[in-house]
Amino acid sequence: MMKTIFLAVTLLITTLRLQAQPKVDVNKEIEFAKAQYELMLKANTDLSRFPQSVKQDGTLDTRTSDWWCSGFFGGSLWYLYEFTSDDKWKVAADKWTMAVEKEKYNKTTHDLGFMLYCSFGNGYRLTNNEQYKDIMLVGAESLSTRFNPKIGLIKSWEEFKGFDYPVIIDNMMNLEFLLWAAKASGNRKFHDISITHADNTLKNHFRKDYSSYHVVCYDTAGKVLARKTNQGAADESAWARGQAWAVYGYTMMYRETGNKKYLNQAINIAKFIASHPNLPSDKIPYWDFNAPDIPNEERDASAAAITASALLELYTYTNDKAQFRLAEDMLASLSGKAYTASPGKNHNFLLKHSVGSKPYKSEVNTPIIYADYYYLEALLRYSKLLK
């Protein structure tokens, strides 16, 4: 009898331990990332051309520093340095970060948060290099010129389908840069721009189910003229990466301000994603939740990586285990054979199967540099939570 009880208890303990085992082997994934990015560095030596994706003909696609993704390669290298504390990654990260420096004067784009904060921001966080700080403060000033106080939003593009003041949900991701600048400089202007933009986006960009439009177009007085899409399947569809930007952006806004309305918004966007009937069983979303030919539509690994990273941070504020489980399931799928590249393949990018813009037939079912960046960020956040 005692032996039977002992075996039953042992089985229960073993089962609980197995259930508590993480679904993702972070160390294994970082070893793979290191090997891939060592090859990436050898294949990319021209500091004026940044690895971006793979072209339809199978060749590497690179872009110049004024492309909105130019900060992600340096940022990914900074994450590898954070994981490893190996100075070789610090040296490489610095080199590719400084290659973006001239964009601090760029007033033609709203994407300076991606370009400068993902690169210089991570570098400054890890090294306290004052040069990085000075460069970012110039960049923040450039970004702030795109804010019109009468409209209360940062202008995304110069024009969109006949509208002169389009604002995209992606723009939420640049507010972290301005909020950092407010603290680093003591200039409250950057803070106030961020709050005003986030509040007007919250008011005008979301449907009743907490899904987000991609593009909202305004007149000179701040009145909404139209709600459109540029990269989604339709104006009323839920473009997957747009939902990812939204949950990430409002989670960040809660972290930086402590305002519960931002937390509630993030929670509700997360619920929309988690409960959507078109979210596949492996939790990697189709490029649009309402794409017309589901299940015969491309998945978007980048949307999953961004969402997973956001949910892992959101979990630290809510202790909602459903958020953690969804993020973990996304990471588990991304780290599996279906989405992770074979060693030395995929032009040395980590992830396969992202979608940039299907309507424009651009970067469809390819690796994309920002998928790698947010995947590494999510692995970092996951590993810290496990510890």
Coordinates of C-alpha atoms in Angstrom, one line a residue:
M1 CA 0.0 0.0 0.0
M2 CA 2.8 2.5 1.0
K3 CA 4.7 1.6 -2.2
T4 CA 1.6 2.4 -4.3
I5 CA 1.1 5.7 -2.6
F6 CA 4.8 6.5 -3.0
L7 CA 4.6 5.8 -6.7
A8 CA 1.5 7.8 -7.1
V9 CA 3.1 10.8 -5.3
T10 CA 6.3 10.5 -7.4
L11 CA 4.2 10.4 -10.6
L12 CA 2.3 13.5 -9.5
I13 CA 5.5 15.4 -8.6
T14 CA 7.1 14.4 -12.0
T15 CA 4.0 15.5 -13.8
L16 CA 3.9 18.9 -12.1
R17 CA 7.6 19.4 -12.9
L18 CA 7.1 18.5 -16.5
Q19 CA 4.1 21.0 -16.7
A20 CA 6.4 23.6 -15.1
Q21 CA 9.1 23.1 -17.7
P22 CA 9.5 26.0 -20.1
K23 CA 8.3 25.3 -23.6
V24 CA 11.2 27.2 -25.1
D25 CA 14.9 26.4 -24.6
V26 CA 16.2 30.0 -24.6
N27 CA 19.9 29.0 -24.4
K28 CA 19.5 26.8 -27.5
E29 CA 17.8 29.5 -29.4
I30 CA 20.4 32.1 -28.5
E31 CA 23.2 29.7 -29.6
F32 CA 21.5 29.4 -32.9
A33 CA 21.0 33.2 -33.1
K34 CA 24.7 33.7 -32.4
A35 CA 25.7 31.3 -35.2
Q36 CA 23.3 32.9 -37.7
Y37 CA 24.3 36.5 -36.9
E38 CA 28.0 35.7 -37.1
L39 CA 27.3 34.6 -40.6
M40 CA 25.1 37.7 -41.1
L41 CA 28.0 40.0 -40.1
K42 CA 30.4 38.2 -42.5
A43 CA 27.9 38.6 -45.4
N44 CA 27.1 42.2 -44.7
T45 CA 30.2 44.5 -44.6
D46 CA 28.9 47.6 -46.3
L47 CA 27.7 49.8 -43.5
S48 CA 25.5 51.8 -45.9
R49 CA 23.3 48.8 -46.7
F50 CA 21.3 47.2 -43.9
P51 CA 20.0 43.6 -44.1
Q52 CA 16.2 43.7 -44.5
S53 CA 14.7 40.6 -46.1
V54 CA 15.0 38.2 -49.1
K55 CA 13.8 39.2 -52.6
Q56 CA 11.5 37.0 -54.7
D57 CA 14.5 35.8 -56.7
G58 CA 16.1 34.5 -53.5
T59 CA 18.8 37.2 -53.2
L60 CA 19.4 39.3 -50.1
D61 CA 17.4 42.5 -49.9
T62 CA 19.3 45.4 -48.2
R63 CA 18.2 49.0 -47.6
T64 CA 19.8 52.3 -46.8
S65 CA 19.7 54.1 -43.4
D66 CA 16.7 56.2 -44.3
W67 CA 14.6 53.0 -44.5
W68 CA 12.3 52.6 -41.5
C69 CA 13.9 49.3 -40.5
S70 CA 17.6 50.5 -40.4
G71 CA 17.8 50.3 -36.5
F72 CA 16.7 46.7 -36.2
F73 CA 20.0 45.0 -37.2
G74 CA 22.0 47.0 -34.7
G75 CA 19.3 46.5 -32.1
S76 CA 19.4 42.7 -32.6
L77 CA 23.1 42.8 -32.1
W78 CA 22.6 44.7 -28.9
Y79 CA 20.3 42.0 -27.7
L80 CA 22.9 39.3 -28.4
Y81 CA 25.4 41.4 -26.4
E82 CA 22.8 41.6 -23.5
F83 CA 22.4 37.8 -23.6
T84 CA 26.1 37.0 -23.8
S85 CA 28.1 39.9 -22.3
D86 CA 30.6 39.1 -25.1
D87 CA 32.3 42.3 -26.3
K88 CA 32.4 41.1 -29.9
W89 CA 28.7 41.7 -30.1
K90 CA 29.1 45.1 -28.5
V91 CA 31.6 46.1 -31.1
A92 CA 29.4 44.9 -33.9
A93 CA 26.3 46.5 -32.4
D94 CA 28.1 49.9 -32.1
K95 CA 29.3 49.7 -35.7
W96 CA 25.9 49.1 -37.1
T97 CA 24.2 51.5 -34.7
M98 CA 26.5 54.4 -35.6
A99 CA 25.8 53.7 -39.3
V100 CA 22.3 55.1 -38.6
E101 CA 23.5 58.3 -36.9
K102 CA 22.8 60.7 -39.8
E103 CA 19.1 59.9 -39.5
K104 CA 18.9 62.0 -36.3
Y105 CA 18.3 65.0 -38.7
N106 CA 15.6 63.2 -40.7
K107 CA 12.3 65.1 -40.3
T108 CA 10.6 63.3 -43.2
T109 CA 9.7 60.2 -41.3
H110 CA 7.7 59.3 -38.1
D111 CA 9.8 56.1 -37.8
L112 CA 12.7 57.6 -35.8
G113 CA 11.8 55.5 -32.8
F114 CA 12.4 52.3 -34.8
M115 CA 15.5 53.7 -36.4
L116 CA 17.2 55.4 -33.5
Y117 CA 15.7 54.0 -30.3
C118 CA 15.9 50.3 -31.2
S119 CA 19.6 50.8 -32.0
F120 CA 21.0 53.7 -29.9
G121 CA 18.4 53.2 -27.2
N122 CA 19.4 49.7 -26.5
G123 CA 23.1 50.7 -26.8
Y124 CA 22.6 53.5 -24.3
R125 CA 20.7 51.3 -21.9
L126 CA 23.5 48.7 -21.9
T127 CA 26.6 51.0 -22.0
N128 CA 25.6 54.5 -20.9
N129 CA 27.5 55.9 -23.8
E130 CA 26.8 59.6 -23.7
Q131 CA 27.3 59.9 -27.5
Y132 CA 24.3 57.7 -28.0
K133 CA 22.2 59.9 -25.7
D134 CA 23.2 63.1 -27.6
I135 CA 22.4 61.5 -30.9
M136 CA 19.0 60.4 -29.7
L137 CA 18.0 63.8 -28.3
V138 CA 18.7 65.4 -31.6
G139 CA 16.5 62.7 -33.2
A140 CA 13.7 63.2 -30.8
E141 CA 13.7 66.9 -31.7
S142 CA 13.4 65.9 -35.4
L143 CA 10.6 63.6 -34.7
S144 CA 8.7 66.2 -32.6
T145 CA 8.5 68.4 -35.7
R146 CA 6.0 66.0 -37.2
F147 CA 3.5 66.7 -34.3
N148 CA 0.8 69.3 -35.1
P149 CA -0.8 70.5 -31.8
K150 CA -4.0 71.5 -33.6
I151 CA -4.5 67.9 -34.7
G152 CA -2.9 66.3 -31.7
L153 CA -1.0 63.6 -33.5
I154 CA 2.3 62.8 -35.1
K155 CA 1.9 62.8 -38.9
S156 CA 2.9 59.4 -40.4
W157 CA 3.1 60.0 -44.1
E158 CA 3.0 63.1 -46.2
E159 CA -0.1 62.0 -48.1
F160 CA -2.3 58.9 -48.4
K161 CA -5.0 58.4 -51.0
G162 CA -5.7 62.1 -51.2
F163 CA -5.6 62.7 -47.5
D164 CA -3.0 65.1 -46.2
Y165 CA -2.7 64.0 -42.5
P166 CA -2.6 60.2 -42.3
V167 CA -1.7 58.5 -38.9
I168 CA -1.0 54.8 -38.7
I169 CA -1.2 52.5 -35.7
D170 CA 2.5 51.7 -36.1
N171 CA 3.2 55.3 -34.9
M172 CA 2.4 54.2 -31.3
M173 CA 5.8 52.4 -31.3
N174 CA 7.7 55.7 -31.6
L175 CA 6.3 57.2 -28.4
E176 CA 8.7 55.2 -26.2
F177 CA 11.5 57.1 -27.8
L178 CA 9.9 60.5 -27.0
L179 CA 9.1 59.5 -23.5
W180 CA 12.7 58.5 -23.0
A181 CA 13.8 61.9 -24.4
A182 CA 11.5 63.7 -22.0
K183 CA 13.2 62.0 -19.0
A184 CA 16.7 62.3 -20.4
S185 CA 16.4 66.0 -21.4
G186 CA 13.9 67.3 -18.9
N187 CA 11.9 68.7 -21.8
R188 CA 8.3 68.0 -21.0
K189 CA 7.3 68.7 -24.6
F190 CA 8.3 65.2 -25.6
H191 CA 6.1 63.8 -22.8
D192 CA 3.1 65.9 -23.7
I193 CA 3.3 64.9 -27.4
S194 CA 3.4 61.3 -26.5
I195 CA 0.4 61.5 -24.2
T196 CA -1.7 63.5 -26.7
H197 CA -0.9 61.2 -29.5
A198 CA -1.6 58.1 -27.5
D199 CA -5.0 59.5 -26.2
N200 CA -6.1 60.6 -29.7
T201 CA -5.1 57.2 -31.1
L202 CA -7.0 55.4 -28.4
K203 CA -10.1 57.6 -29.2
N204 CA -10.1 57.3 -32.9
H205 CA -8.2 54.2 -34.0
F206 CA -10.2 51.4 -32.4
R207 CA -13.4 49.6 -33.1
K208 CA -15.8 48.4 -30.4
D209 CA -14.1 45.0 -30.3
Y210 CA -10.7 46.7 -29.6
S211 CA -9.3 45.8 -33.0
S212 CA -7.4 48.6 -34.7
Y213 CA -7.7 50.4 -38.0
H214 CA -4.4 50.8 -39.8
V215 CA -4.7 54.4 -41.1
V216 CA -6.8 57.2 -39.8
C217 CA -6.9 60.4 -41.9
Y218 CA -7.5 63.8 -40.3
D219 CA -8.2 67.3 -41.5
T220 CA -6.4 70.4 -40.3
A221 CA -8.6 70.7 -37.2
G222 CA -8.2 67.2 -36.1
K223 CA -11.5 65.8 -37.4
V224 CA -11.4 62.2 -38.6
L225 CA -12.1 62.1 -42.4
A226 CA -11.6 58.5 -43.1
R227 CA -10.4 55.2 -41.6
K228 CA -8.5 53.1 -44.1
T229 CA -5.9 50.4 -44.5
N230 CA -2.6 50.3 -46.5
Q231 CA -1.2 46.9 -45.6
G232 CA -4.3 45.1 -44.4
A233 CA -6.8 43.0 -46.4
A234 CA -9.6 45.7 -46.2
D235 CA -10.4 48.9 -44.4
E236 CA -12.5 47.1 -41.8
S237 CA -10.2 44.1 -41.4
A238 CA -7.7 43.5 -38.5
W239 CA -4.3 43.6 -40.0
A240 CA -2.2 41.3 -37.8
R241 CA 0.9 43.4 -37.3
G242 CA -1.3 46.4 -36.6
Q243 CA -2.9 44.6 -33.7
A244 CA 0.6 43.7 -32.5
W245 CA 1.8 47.3 -32.6
A246 CA -1.3 48.3 -30.7
V247 CA -1.0 45.9 -27.8
Y248 CA 2.8 46.6 -27.6
G249 CA 2.3 50.4 -27.7
Y250 CA -0.4 50.6 -25.0
T251 CA 1.5 48.2 -22.7
M252 CA 4.5 50.5 -23.1
M253 CA 2.4 53.5 -22.4
Y254 CA 1.2 52.0 -19.1
R255 CA 4.8 51.2 -18.1
E256 CA 5.9 54.8 -18.7
T257 CA 2.9 56.6 -17.2
G258 CA 1.1 54.2 -14.8
N259 CA -2.2 55.3 -16.3
K260 CA -4.7 52.5 -16.0
K261 CA -6.6 53.5 -19.2
Y262 CA -3.6 52.4 -21.2
L263 CA -3.3 49.1 -19.3
N264 CA -7.0 48.4 -19.9
Q265 CA -6.6 49.2 -23.6
A266 CA -3.7 46.7 -23.8
I267 CA -5.6 44.0 -21.9
N268 CA -8.6 44.4 -24.3
I269 CA -6.5 44.3 -27.4
A270 CA -4.8 41.2 -26.1
K271 CA -8.2 39.6 -25.5
F272 CA -9.2 40.4 -29.1
I273 CA -6.1 38.6 -30.4
A274 CA -6.3 35.6 -28.1
S275 CA -10.0 35.0 -28.6
H276 CA -10.1 35.6 -32.4
P277 CA -11.7 32.5 -34.1
N278 CA -9.1 32.8 -37.0
L279 CA -6.1 32.6 -34.7
P280 CA -4.5 29.2 -35.7
S281 CA -3.8 26.5 -33.2
D282 CA 0.0 27.2 -33.3
K283 CA -0.9 30.8 -32.4
I284 CA 1.0 32.4 -35.3
P285 CA -1.5 34.7 -36.9
Y286 CA -2.4 35.0 -40.6
W287 CA -1.1 38.3 -42.0
D288 CA -4.6 39.6 -41.5
F289 CA -7.2 38.2 -39.1
N290 CA -9.8 38.7 -41.8
A291 CA -7.8 37.7 -44.8
P292 CA -10.2 36.4 -47.5
D293 CA -8.8 33.0 -48.1
I294 CA -8.1 31.7 -44.6
P295 CA -6.8 29.0 -44.1
N296 CA -4.9 29.3 -47.4
E297 CA -3.3 32.6 -46.4
E298 CA 0.3 33.4 -45.3
R299 CA 1.2 33.5 -41.6
D300 CA 3.1 36.5 -40.2
A301 CA 5.9 35.4 -37.9
S302 CA 6.7 39.1 -37.3
A303 CA 3.3 39.8 -35.9
A304 CA 3.7 36.8 -33.5
A305 CA 7.1 38.0 -32.3
I306 CA 5.9 41.5 -31.6
T307 CA 2.7 40.2 -29.9
A308 CA 4.7 37.7 -27.8
S309 CA 7.1 40.3 -26.6
A310 CA 4.2 42.7 -25.7
L311 CA 2.2 40.0 -23.9
L312 CA 5.2 39.0 -21.8
E313 CA 5.5 42.5 -20.5
L314 CA 1.8 42.9 -20.1
Y315 CA 1.8 39.7 -18.0
T316 CA 4.2 41.4 -15.5
Y317 CA 1.5 44.1 -14.8
T318 CA -1.6 41.8 -14.8
N319 CA -0.4 38.4 -13.6
D320 CA -2.8 37.0 -16.2
K321 CA -1.4 33.6 -16.9
A322 CA -3.4 33.3 -20.1
Q323 CA -1.3 36.2 -21.5
F324 CA 1.9 34.4 -20.5
R325 CA 0.7 31.1 -22.0
L326 CA -0.2 32.7 -25.3
A327 CA 3.1 34.4 -25.5
E328 CA 4.9 31.2 -24.6
D329 CA 2.9 29.2 -27.2
M330 CA 3.9 31.8 -29.9
L331 CA 7.5 31.6 -28.9
A332 CA 7.4 27.8 -28.9
S333 CA 6.0 27.8 -32.5
L334 CA 8.5 30.4 -33.7
S335 CA 11.4 28.4 -32.3
G336 CA 10.2 25.2 -34.0
K337 CA 11.2 23.9 -37.4
A338 CA 8.2 25.4 -39.1
Y339 CA 9.3 29.0 -38.5
T340 CA 13.0 28.9 -37.5
A341 CA 15.5 28.8 -40.3
S342 CA 18.0 25.9 -40.8
P343 CA 21.5 26.7 -39.7
G344 CA 23.3 28.8 -42.4
K345 CA 20.2 29.1 -44.5
N346 CA 17.5 31.9 -44.9
H347 CA 20.3 34.4 -45.7
N348 CA 21.1 34.0 -42.0
F349 CA 17.9 35.5 -40.7
L350 CA 16.5 33.7 -37.7
L351 CA 12.8 33.4 -38.6
K352 CA 11.0 32.5 -41.8
H353 CA 7.4 33.3 -42.9
S354 CA 6.8 37.0 -42.2
V355 CA 4.7 39.3 -44.3
G356 CA 5.6 42.9 -45.0
S357 CA 2.7 44.0 -47.3
K358 CA 0.7 41.5 -49.2
P359 CA -1.5 44.1 -51.0
Y360 CA 1.8 45.5 -52.5
K361 CA 3.2 42.0 -53.0
S362 CA 6.2 43.1 -51.0
E363 CA 8.0 40.8 -48.5
V364 CA 5.4 38.1 -48.6
N365 CA 6.4 34.9 -46.8
T366 CA 10.0 35.9 -46.3
P367 CA 12.3 36.6 -43.4
I368 CA 12.2 40.3 -42.3
I369 CA 14.7 41.9 -39.9
Y370 CA 12.2 43.2 -37.4
A371 CA 10.8 39.7 -36.9
D372 CA 14.2 38.7 -35.7
Y373 CA 14.5 41.8 -33.5
Y374 CA 11.2 41.3 -31.6
Y375 CA 11.8 37.5 -31.4
L376 CA 15.1 38.2 -29.6
E377 CA 13.5 40.8 -27.4
A378 CA 10.7 38.3 -26.5
L379 CA 13.3 35.6 -25.7
L380 CA 15.0 38.1 -23.4
R381 CA 11.8 38.9 -21.6
Y382 CA 10.8 35.2 -21.4
S383 CA 14.2 34.2 -19.9
K384 CA 13.9 37.0 -17.3
L385 CA 10.5 35.8 -16.3
L386 CA 11.6 32.2 -16.0
K387 CA 14.4 33.4 -13.6

